[in-house]
Amino acid sequence: MFDGDVLKQYLISQGISKVGYTQVNVDEFSSLNYGIALVLKLPREAIQALIDDEFKKYWKIFHGQIDTLTDIAFKGEKLIKDNGYDAFALTMKRNECDMEKLLSKLPYKTLATTSGLGWVGRSALFVCEEYGSAVALSGILTDMPLEVGRAITDSFCDDCEECQKACPVDAINPTKWNSRLERSDIIDIETCSEYVIDQFKSGLGCSKCLSNCRLTQEYYKNKR
């Protein structure tokens, strides 16, 4: 029988690190009321590249992971359709990310947190226990009935402020995330995006909040 367990096993066999299920409500996809969160860990070489300020190397690795995610999301879409349900792989191109506002049609973080895979850090990046913020995210929408996870609605960052301390433009606010807050409550996204875009245009980057996350560092150092 094709069900959520079989689908999860398939996605993990293709290389996905974590899979979660949640319910969604997206006007454009009103018939697809289940969301599948896909989490792919970044290899440790990506973290090392950020530590060494080798941003071209980091972006090459990161975009390679995005390509992998895209491929797996389309495979998942096909598998679901082959089993009689509708599905839509929510790839980066399909999700229409606004680079100036750093905002997408349906934030992958929303899929991941509401399916119980992790939370949002002070940096406004997704964080999970196993890999910190060293992950790439994607998703699939479907009408296939799925057993949804228990949503995480509060940050597990506790008193950790490493990402905030690492921000070169002081864009991260002291407020710890919870699902009732707006993004602007925890980060000055205009300051952040302006800096990131300027760095990117110069062939550089930032992502200090990612590499300095305590859980990212644990993943990087412990070789787990």
PDB file of C-alpha atoms in Angstrom:
ATOM      1  CA  MET A   1       0.000   0.000   0.000  1.00  0.00           C
ATOM      2  CA  PHE A   2       1.274   3.432  -0.958  1.00  0.00           C
ATOM      3  CA  ASP A   3       1.078   5.723   2.074  1.00  0.00           C
ATOM      4  CA  GLY A   4       3.049   8.405   3.908  1.00  0.00           C
ATOM      5  CA  ASP A   5       5.546   5.911   5.316  1.00  0.00           C
ATOM      6  CA  VAL A   6       6.329   4.479   1.896  1.00  0.00           C
ATOM      7  CA  LEU A   7       6.677   7.993   0.453  1.00  0.00           C
ATOM      8  CA  LYS A   8       9.010   9.058   3.265  1.00  0.00           C
ATOM      9  CA  GLN A   9      11.177   5.985   2.818  1.00  0.00           C
ATOM     10  CA  TYR A  10      11.405   6.702  -0.887  1.00  0.00           C
ATOM     11  CA  LEU A  11      12.407  10.344  -0.414  1.00  0.00           C
ATOM     12  CA  ILE A  12      15.060   9.405   2.133  1.00  0.00           C
ATOM     13  CA  SER A  13      16.388   6.694  -0.192  1.00  0.00           C
ATOM     14  CA  GLN A  14      16.872   9.439  -2.791  1.00  0.00           C
ATOM     15  CA  GLY A  15      19.042  11.430  -0.390  1.00  0.00           C
ATOM     16  CA  ILE A  16      16.689  13.657   1.618  1.00  0.00           C
ATOM     17  CA  SER A  17      17.850  14.103   5.230  1.00  0.00           C
ATOM     18  CA  LYS A  18      14.494  14.809   6.908  1.00  0.00           C
ATOM     19  CA  VAL A  19      10.879  14.581   5.710  1.00  0.00           C
ATOM     20  CA  GLY A  20       7.791  16.004   7.410  1.00  0.00           C
ATOM     21  CA  TYR A  21       4.081  16.348   6.650  1.00  0.00           C
ATOM     22  CA  THR A  22       1.746  19.223   7.411  1.00  0.00           C
ATOM     23  CA  GLN A  23      -1.540  20.740   6.282  1.00  0.00           C
ATOM     24  CA  VAL A  24      -1.437  23.885   4.155  1.00  0.00           C
ATOM     25  CA  ASN A  25      -3.801  26.502   2.791  1.00  0.00           C
ATOM     26  CA  VAL A  26      -2.464  28.201  -0.332  1.00  0.00           C
ATOM     27  CA  ASP A  27      -5.029  30.033  -2.478  1.00  0.00           C
ATOM     28  CA  GLU A  28      -3.315  29.133  -5.734  1.00  0.00           C
ATOM     29  CA  PHE A  29      -3.322  25.441  -4.803  1.00  0.00           C
ATOM     30  CA  SER A  30      -6.588  25.152  -2.883  1.00  0.00           C
ATOM     31  CA  SER A  31      -7.050  21.476  -3.790  1.00  0.00           C
ATOM     32  CA  LEU A  32      -3.576  20.535  -2.526  1.00  0.00           C
ATOM     33  CA  ASN A  33      -4.054  20.783   1.210  1.00  0.00           C
ATOM     34  CA  TYR A  34      -1.068  18.745   2.390  1.00  0.00           C
ATOM     35  CA  GLY A  35       2.525  19.897   2.377  1.00  0.00           C
ATOM     36  CA  ILE A  36       5.662  17.757   2.372  1.00  0.00           C
ATOM     37  CA  ALA A  37       8.718  19.430   3.901  1.00  0.00           C
ATOM     38  CA  LEU A  38      12.070  18.355   2.473  1.00  0.00           C
ATOM     39  CA  VAL A  39      15.278  19.038   4.392  1.00  0.00           C
ATOM     40  CA  LEU A  40      18.678  18.328   2.836  1.00  0.00           C
ATOM     41  CA  LYS A  41      21.761  18.799   4.991  1.00  0.00           C
ATOM     42  CA  LEU A  42      24.655  20.795   3.577  1.00  0.00           C
ATOM     43  CA  PRO A  43      27.958  18.911   3.448  1.00  0.00           C
ATOM     44  CA  ARG A  44      30.580  19.966   5.971  1.00  0.00           C
ATOM     45  CA  GLU A  45      32.701  21.369   3.134  1.00  0.00           C
ATOM     46  CA  ALA A  46      30.055  24.086   2.751  1.00  0.00           C
ATOM     47  CA  ILE A  47      30.461  25.154   6.380  1.00  0.00           C
ATOM     48  CA  GLN A  48      34.234  25.080   6.020  1.00  0.00           C
ATOM     49  CA  ALA A  49      33.973  27.300   2.947  1.00  0.00           C
ATOM     50  CA  LEU A  50      32.006  29.877   4.962  1.00  0.00           C
ATOM     51  CA  ILE A  51      34.528  29.749   7.788  1.00  0.00           C
ATOM     52  CA  ASP A  52      37.317  30.331   5.247  1.00  0.00           C
ATOM     53  CA  ASP A  53      35.359  33.108   3.458  1.00  0.00           C
ATOM     54  CA  GLU A  54      35.454  31.055   0.260  1.00  0.00           C
ATOM     55  CA  PHE A  55      32.038  32.176  -0.880  1.00  0.00           C
ATOM     56  CA  LYS A  56      32.282  31.064  -4.497  1.00  0.00           C
ATOM     57  CA  LYS A  57      32.999  27.563  -3.271  1.00  0.00           C
ATOM     58  CA  TYR A  58      30.108  27.787  -0.796  1.00  0.00           C
ATOM     59  CA  TRP A  59      27.600  28.989  -3.393  1.00  0.00           C
ATOM     60  CA  LYS A  60      28.678  26.256  -5.800  1.00  0.00           C
ATOM     61  CA  ILE A  61      28.035  23.622  -3.118  1.00  0.00           C
ATOM     62  CA  PHE A  62      24.773  25.248  -2.024  1.00  0.00           C
ATOM     63  CA  HIS A  63      23.334  25.497  -5.515  1.00  0.00           C
ATOM     64  CA  GLY A  64      24.401  21.913  -6.141  1.00  0.00           C
ATOM     65  CA  GLN A  65      22.266  20.923  -3.153  1.00  0.00           C
ATOM     66  CA  ILE A  66      19.369  22.973  -4.522  1.00  0.00           C
ATOM     67  CA  ASP A  67      19.682  21.103  -7.824  1.00  0.00           C
ATOM     68  CA  THR A  68      19.589  17.828  -5.896  1.00  0.00           C
ATOM     69  CA  LEU A  69      16.511  18.977  -3.961  1.00  0.00           C
ATOM     70  CA  THR A  70      14.777  20.020  -7.167  1.00  0.00           C
ATOM     71  CA  ASP A  71      15.445  16.652  -8.770  1.00  0.00           C
ATOM     72  CA  ILE A  72      14.144  14.734  -5.741  1.00  0.00           C
ATOM     73  CA  ALA A  73      11.070  16.979  -5.418  1.00  0.00           C
ATOM     74  CA  PHE A  74      10.136  16.233  -9.031  1.00  0.00           C
ATOM     75  CA  LYS A  75      10.688  12.508  -8.440  1.00  0.00           C
ATOM     76  CA  GLY A  76       8.397  12.728  -5.408  1.00  0.00           C
ATOM     77  CA  GLU A  77       5.786  14.572  -7.455  1.00  0.00           C
ATOM     78  CA  LYS A  78       5.896  11.860 -10.122  1.00  0.00           C
ATOM     79  CA  LEU A  79       5.660   9.026  -7.600  1.00  0.00           C
ATOM     80  CA  ILE A  80       2.599  10.583  -5.961  1.00  0.00           C
ATOM     81  CA  LYS A  81       0.912  11.137  -9.324  1.00  0.00           C
ATOM     82  CA  ASP A  82       1.742   7.594 -10.425  1.00  0.00           C
ATOM     83  CA  ASN A  83      -0.194   6.410  -7.376  1.00  0.00           C
ATOM     84  CA  GLY A  84      -3.362   8.313  -8.257  1.00  0.00           C
ATOM     85  CA  TYR A  85      -2.992  11.610  -6.393  1.00  0.00           C
ATOM     86  CA  ASP A  86      -2.200  15.128  -7.519  1.00  0.00           C
ATOM     87  CA  ALA A  87       1.085  16.789  -6.544  1.00  0.00           C
ATOM     88  CA  PHE A  88       3.137  19.889  -7.244  1.00  0.00           C
ATOM     89  CA  ALA A  89       6.874  20.069  -6.563  1.00  0.00           C
ATOM     90  CA  LEU A  90       7.426  23.444  -4.920  1.00  0.00           C
ATOM     91  CA  THR A  91      10.854  24.076  -6.392  1.00  0.00           C
ATOM     92  CA  MET A  92      12.734  27.338  -6.015  1.00  0.00           C
ATOM     93  CA  LYS A  93      11.710  28.553  -9.485  1.00  0.00           C
ATOM     94  CA  ARG A  94       8.086  27.621  -8.915  1.00  0.00           C
ATOM     95  CA  ASN A  95       8.083  29.252  -5.485  1.00  0.00           C
ATOM     96  CA  GLU A  96       8.999  32.666  -6.969  1.00  0.00           C
ATOM     97  CA  CYS A  97      11.459  33.900  -4.362  1.00  0.00           C
ATOM     98  CA  ASP A  98      11.598  37.701  -4.106  1.00  0.00           C
ATOM     99  CA  MET A  99      15.325  38.306  -3.616  1.00  0.00           C
ATOM    100  CA  GLU A 100      14.846  41.874  -2.419  1.00  0.00           C
ATOM    101  CA  LYS A 101      12.375  40.917   0.278  1.00  0.00           C
ATOM    102  CA  LEU A 102      13.851  37.412   0.682  1.00  0.00           C
ATOM    103  CA  LEU A 103      10.285  36.154   0.578  1.00  0.00           C
ATOM    104  CA  SER A 104       8.658  33.254  -1.262  1.00  0.00           C
ATOM    105  CA  LYS A 105       5.093  32.268  -2.122  1.00  0.00           C
ATOM    106  CA  LEU A 106       5.019  29.614   0.602  1.00  0.00           C
ATOM    107  CA  PRO A 107       8.069  29.750   2.883  1.00  0.00           C
ATOM    108  CA  TYR A 108       9.797  26.397   3.141  1.00  0.00           C
ATOM    109  CA  LYS A 109      10.390  27.234   6.800  1.00  0.00           C
ATOM    110  CA  THR A 110       6.626  27.214   7.307  1.00  0.00           C
ATOM    111  CA  LEU A 111       6.384  23.705   5.878  1.00  0.00           C
ATOM    112  CA  ALA A 112       9.317  22.523   7.980  1.00  0.00           C
ATOM    113  CA  THR A 113       8.250  24.042  11.306  1.00  0.00           C
ATOM    114  CA  THR A 114       4.568  23.128  11.047  1.00  0.00           C
ATOM    115  CA  SER A 115       5.526  19.553  10.203  1.00  0.00           C
ATOM    116  CA  GLY A 116       7.684  19.409  13.329  1.00  0.00           C
ATOM    117  CA  LEU A 117      11.144  19.175  11.769  1.00  0.00           C
ATOM    118  CA  GLY A 118      12.636  22.220  13.520  1.00  0.00           C
ATOM    119  CA  TRP A 119      12.147  25.864  14.366  1.00  0.00           C
ATOM    120  CA  VAL A 120      13.223  29.335  13.280  1.00  0.00           C
ATOM    121  CA  GLY A 121      16.361  30.768  14.847  1.00  0.00           C
ATOM    122  CA  ARG A 122      17.039  34.353  15.873  1.00  0.00           C
ATOM    123  CA  SER A 123      18.555  34.756  12.397  1.00  0.00           C
ATOM    124  CA  ALA A 124      15.183  33.893  10.783  1.00  0.00           C
ATOM    125  CA  LEU A 125      16.857  30.815   9.301  1.00  0.00           C
ATOM    126  CA  PHE A 126      15.392  27.366   9.796  1.00  0.00           C
ATOM    127  CA  VAL A 127      17.176  25.388  12.515  1.00  0.00           C
ATOM    128  CA  CYS A 128      17.028  21.694  13.324  1.00  0.00           C
ATOM    129  CA  GLU A 129      18.661  19.674  16.076  1.00  0.00           C
ATOM    130  CA  GLU A 130      20.747  17.501  13.762  1.00  0.00           C
ATOM    131  CA  TYR A 131      22.285  20.085  11.421  1.00  0.00           C
ATOM    132  CA  GLY A 132      21.595  23.532  12.838  1.00  0.00           C
ATOM    133  CA  SER A 133      21.040  25.942   9.957  1.00  0.00           C
ATOM    134  CA  ALA A 134      23.274  23.991   7.572  1.00  0.00           C
ATOM    135  CA  VAL A 135      20.392  22.813   5.415  1.00  0.00           C
ATOM    136  CA  ALA A 136      18.627  23.493   2.153  1.00  0.00           C
ATOM    137  CA  LEU A 137      14.838  23.298   2.035  1.00  0.00           C
ATOM    138  CA  SER A 138      12.162  22.448  -0.480  1.00  0.00           C
ATOM    139  CA  GLY A 139       8.668  21.004  -0.536  1.00  0.00           C
ATOM    140  CA  ILE A 140       5.856  19.257  -2.366  1.00  0.00           C
ATOM    141  CA  LEU A 141       2.138  20.052  -2.244  1.00  0.00           C
ATOM    142  CA  THR A 142      -0.371  17.246  -2.651  1.00  0.00           C
ATOM    143  CA  ASP A 143      -3.929  16.084  -2.074  1.00  0.00           C
ATOM    144  CA  MET A 144      -2.649  12.728  -0.816  1.00  0.00           C
ATOM    145  CA  PRO A 145      -3.892  12.196   2.755  1.00  0.00           C
ATOM    146  CA  LEU A 146      -0.910  12.271   5.121  1.00  0.00           C
ATOM    147  CA  GLU A 147      -0.461  11.932   8.863  1.00  0.00           C
ATOM    148  CA  VAL A 148       0.815  15.377   9.800  1.00  0.00           C
ATOM    149  CA  GLY A 149       3.529  16.052  12.355  1.00  0.00           C
ATOM    150  CA  ARG A 150       3.215  18.093  15.506  1.00  0.00           C
ATOM    151  CA  ALA A 151       4.005  21.714  14.712  1.00  0.00           C
ATOM    152  CA  ILE A 152       6.879  23.431  16.500  1.00  0.00           C
ATOM    153  CA  THR A 153       5.717  26.903  17.496  1.00  0.00           C
ATOM    154  CA  ASP A 154       8.498  28.116  19.800  1.00  0.00           C
ATOM    155  CA  SER A 155      12.245  28.412  19.392  1.00  0.00           C
ATOM    156  CA  PHE A 156      14.587  25.915  21.028  1.00  0.00           C
ATOM    157  CA  CYS A 157      17.493  28.368  20.803  1.00  0.00           C
ATOM    158  CA  ASP A 158      17.041  29.235  24.495  1.00  0.00           C
ATOM    159  CA  ASP A 159      19.758  31.699  25.528  1.00  0.00           C
ATOM    160  CA  CYS A 160      22.046  31.099  22.538  1.00  0.00           C
ATOM    161  CA  GLU A 161      22.826  34.359  20.695  1.00  0.00           C
ATOM    162  CA  GLU A 162      25.725  33.236  18.505  1.00  0.00           C
ATOM    163  CA  CYS A 163      24.041  34.139  15.208  1.00  0.00           C
ATOM    164  CA  GLN A 164      23.079  37.548  16.555  1.00  0.00           C
ATOM    165  CA  LYS A 165      26.642  38.247  17.693  1.00  0.00           C
ATOM    166  CA  ALA A 166      28.017  37.130  14.327  1.00  0.00           C
ATOM    167  CA  CYS A 167      25.833  39.408  12.176  1.00  0.00           C
ATOM    168  CA  PRO A 168      28.121  42.017  10.551  1.00  0.00           C
ATOM    169  CA  VAL A 169      25.311  44.585  10.166  1.00  0.00           C
ATOM    170  CA  ASP A 170      23.442  44.028  13.454  1.00  0.00           C
ATOM    171  CA  ALA A 171      20.288  42.995  11.597  1.00  0.00           C
ATOM    172  CA  ILE A 172      19.247  40.347  14.138  1.00  0.00           C
ATOM    173  CA  ASN A 173      17.011  41.480  16.977  1.00  0.00           C
ATOM    174  CA  PRO A 174      17.216  40.022  20.507  1.00  0.00           C
ATOM    175  CA  THR A 175      13.681  38.655  20.259  1.00  0.00           C
ATOM    176  CA  LYS A 176      13.472  34.864  20.172  1.00  0.00           C
ATOM    177  CA  TRP A 177      11.173  33.396  17.509  1.00  0.00           C
ATOM    178  CA  ASN A 178       7.740  31.988  18.037  1.00  0.00           C
ATOM    179  CA  SER A 179       5.032  31.331  15.453  1.00  0.00           C
ATOM    180  CA  ARG A 180       2.932  34.270  16.662  1.00  0.00           C
ATOM    181  CA  LEU A 181       5.571  36.835  15.678  1.00  0.00           C
ATOM    182  CA  GLU A 182       6.145  38.548  12.370  1.00  0.00           C
ATOM    183  CA  ARG A 183       9.524  38.119  10.698  1.00  0.00           C
ATOM    184  CA  SER A 184      10.211  41.827  11.278  1.00  0.00           C
ATOM    185  CA  ASP A 185      10.047  41.163  15.018  1.00  0.00           C
ATOM    186  CA  ILE A 186      13.196  39.076  14.908  1.00  0.00           C
ATOM    187  CA  ILE A 187      15.231  40.476  12.014  1.00  0.00           C
ATOM    188  CA  ASP A 188      15.664  43.727  10.074  1.00  0.00           C
ATOM    189  CA  ILE A 189      15.246  42.068   6.697  1.00  0.00           C
ATOM    190  CA  GLU A 190      15.907  45.255   4.696  1.00  0.00           C
ATOM    191  CA  THR A 191      19.315  45.712   6.297  1.00  0.00           C
ATOM    192  CA  CYS A 192      20.064  42.025   5.908  1.00  0.00           C
ATOM    193  CA  SER A 193      18.973  41.740   2.275  1.00  0.00           C
ATOM    194  CA  GLU A 194      20.754  44.940   1.228  1.00  0.00           C
ATOM    195  CA  TYR A 195      24.007  43.646   2.668  1.00  0.00           C
ATOM    196  CA  VAL A 196      23.584  40.136   1.269  1.00  0.00           C
ATOM    197  CA  ILE A 197      22.735  41.405  -2.230  1.00  0.00           C
ATOM    198  CA  ASP A 198      25.709  43.820  -2.232  1.00  0.00           C
ATOM    199  CA  GLN A 199      27.996  41.011  -1.126  1.00  0.00           C
ATOM    200  CA  PHE A 200      26.599  38.647  -3.729  1.00  0.00           C
ATOM    201  CA  LYS A 201      27.084  41.222  -6.515  1.00  0.00           C
ATOM    202  CA  SER A 202      30.707  41.515  -5.429  1.00  0.00           C
ATOM    203  CA  GLY A 203      31.175  37.771  -5.682  1.00  0.00           C
ATOM    204  CA  LEU A 204      31.226  37.441  -1.922  1.00  0.00           C
ATOM    205  CA  GLY A 205      28.612  36.447   0.634  1.00  0.00           C
ATOM    206  CA  CYS A 206      27.720  36.422   4.289  1.00  0.00           C
ATOM    207  CA  SER A 207      25.866  33.565   6.004  1.00  0.00           C
ATOM    208  CA  LYS A 208      27.755  34.180   9.258  1.00  0.00           C
ATOM    209  CA  CYS A 209      24.510  33.458  11.067  1.00  0.00           C
ATOM    210  CA  LEU A 210      24.457  30.026   9.444  1.00  0.00           C
ATOM    211  CA  SER A 211      28.046  29.054  10.131  1.00  0.00           C
ATOM    212  CA  ASN A 212      28.096  30.431  13.685  1.00  0.00           C
ATOM    213  CA  CYS A 213      24.876  28.705  14.783  1.00  0.00           C
ATOM    214  CA  ARG A 214      25.768  26.531  17.790  1.00  0.00           C
ATOM    215  CA  LEU A 215      23.979  23.506  16.350  1.00  0.00           C
ATOM    216  CA  THR A 216      25.623  24.021  12.952  1.00  0.00           C
ATOM    217  CA  GLN A 217      28.978  23.994  14.715  1.00  0.00           C
ATOM    218  CA  GLU A 218      28.076  20.807  16.596  1.00  0.00           C
ATOM    219  CA  TYR A 219      27.160  19.113  13.325  1.00  0.00           C
ATOM    220  CA  TYR A 220      30.372  20.376  11.706  1.00  0.00           C
ATOM    221  CA  LYS A 221      32.703  19.405  14.560  1.00  0.00           C
ATOM    222  CA  ASN A 222      31.148  16.154  15.737  1.00  0.00           C
ATOM    223  CA  LYS A 223      31.097  14.576  12.284  1.00  0.00           C
ATOM    224  CA  ARG A 224      27.712  13.111  13.061  1.00  0.00           C
TER     225      ARG A 224
END
